[in-house]
Amino acid sequence: MKKTFTLKSFKSKPLNGLINVPSDKSISIRSLIISSVCIGNTKIFNLLESDDVINTLKVLRGLNIKIKKKNSYYEVSGQGGFFSDPKNSLNFGNSGTSVRLMTGLLSTSEVNATLTGDKSLSSRPMKRIIDPLSKMNISISDHDGLLPIRISHDNKKHIPIKYTLNIGSAQVKSSILLAALNVKGTSKIIEKIPSRDHTEIMLEYLGAQIKKQKNIISLTSPNFLKPKDLVIPGDFSSAAFIIIAVLLSKKSKVKIKDVGLNFFRTGLLDVLKKMNAKIAIKNKRKFNGESVGDIEIESSNLNSTIVKKNIVPRLIDEYPILFVAASFASGTSKFYGLKELKIKESNRLKSMAKALSEGGVKLQLGDDFIEICGKHSQQGGNLVNTESDHRVAMSMLVFGLFSKRPIVIDDMKMIKTSFPGFKELFVNLGAKIEYVQKF
Ligand code: S3P
């Protein structure tokens, strides 16, 4: 029988070094999708080669977009919005971002396609995109609000929409914007709760007629997007695991270069600063309209915190690792308004609460909130059921660097949906994380 391995993390020595983290997943996915609708060839430097991004690339190839891997970049031959009908259904694997963005784009393109995904993606809500897209007079259907989604090409005239988005979701916003690229006229999105604006930034950079006034985003089509080189910054959400690990370690100092610092992604920095974290941002600049900088982190004694609902979209992906920080901070931390956390790659509120309490952390879990009693020393020693969720897996491995007893995760393969090289990067900084044989 073939041996399979997983990861185990142990109490570690100080972490020190100068590193880069893998490139941004959200921006990598957008760079492939948006360059496919440019007219001509786009070079993408530092594309993240993770499962979610490679699945997006394969989907685009299935729609007859030519994408070549060169020495230092990927080259996408954009066809101005023309795709061929794929021979097979389009499989997005684990990627919610990719399937939701591509559904928008394909729904108003002249194409017939079926969109599917893995078990976790097949249980995630799609009504949130189907509802607004349906208002554009398109032919689209879902399966009781879930995948598979079917898109049919018909001769109906698609119409621009004015849509009030009540949830803070960049995936829904981007899905509508990409659909609107093919619909003559001006579409407007009124964003009640602002979310990451990578799509708006990239569309503007490539020449789309897009503007934002207060909380109203308007896109006027047709658009003729011109290729420009795109450089993908480091992923702040991946940097978050290093940031918290360094803050919790003794005598540690790490600098992470070229990290994306989009305002709507960096709520964690605001929260950590209030918790007494020693973090400095240096060398601020822009890559294709996106803010980028270097992050310097030093060991800190973290205090507890209260995180309210209004900041949720700015740190949505960082809650699992923030819960780990709160577990080792002094005092009780409280996190509110976490409804959206329940419909990620797993129900992260539940999976993290279970993993932490099995590791000895005292906590109280509510329907959309959690209170965590922090202490400098936590027990650990548990086998984590990650629910196939990459961020739960990585967060709990970081927990194991500080708990008295080591942490083992039930499976490690999903880590590469966002953070290939996670173990190696941590080990190079001084952490003790080892491969162990699966039980
Ligand atoms: C993403 C948006 C967020 C985030 C996800 C990536 C994106 O999801 O959780 O990991 O790239 O647009 P929602 O838009 O559903 O909040």
PDB file of C-alpha atoms in Angstrom, residues 114-116 122 141-143 146-150:
ATOM      1  CA  THR A 114     -21.485  23.536 -17.483  1.00  0.00           C
ATOM      2  CA  LEU A 115     -19.502  24.607 -14.423  1.00  0.00           C
ATOM      3  CA  THR A 116     -18.634  22.129 -11.672  1.00  0.00           C
ATOM      4  CA  SER A 122     -20.356  21.869  -4.678  1.00  0.00           C
ATOM      5  CA  SER A 141     -29.543  27.644 -14.151  1.00  0.00           C
ATOM      6  CA  ASP A 142     -28.179  26.156 -10.946  1.00  0.00           C
ATOM      7  CA  HIS A 143     -28.916  22.969  -9.035  1.00  0.00           C
ATOM      8  CA  LEU A 146     -25.573  24.924  -5.880  1.00  0.00           C
ATOM      9  CA  LEU A 147     -23.281  23.700  -8.665  1.00  0.00           C
ATOM     10  CA  PRO A 148     -23.440  22.564 -11.396  1.00  0.00           C
ATOM     11  CA  ILE A 149     -24.320  25.808 -13.129  1.00  0.00           C
ATOM     12  CA  ARG A 150     -25.416  25.654 -16.762  1.00  0.00           C
TER      13      ARG A 150
END
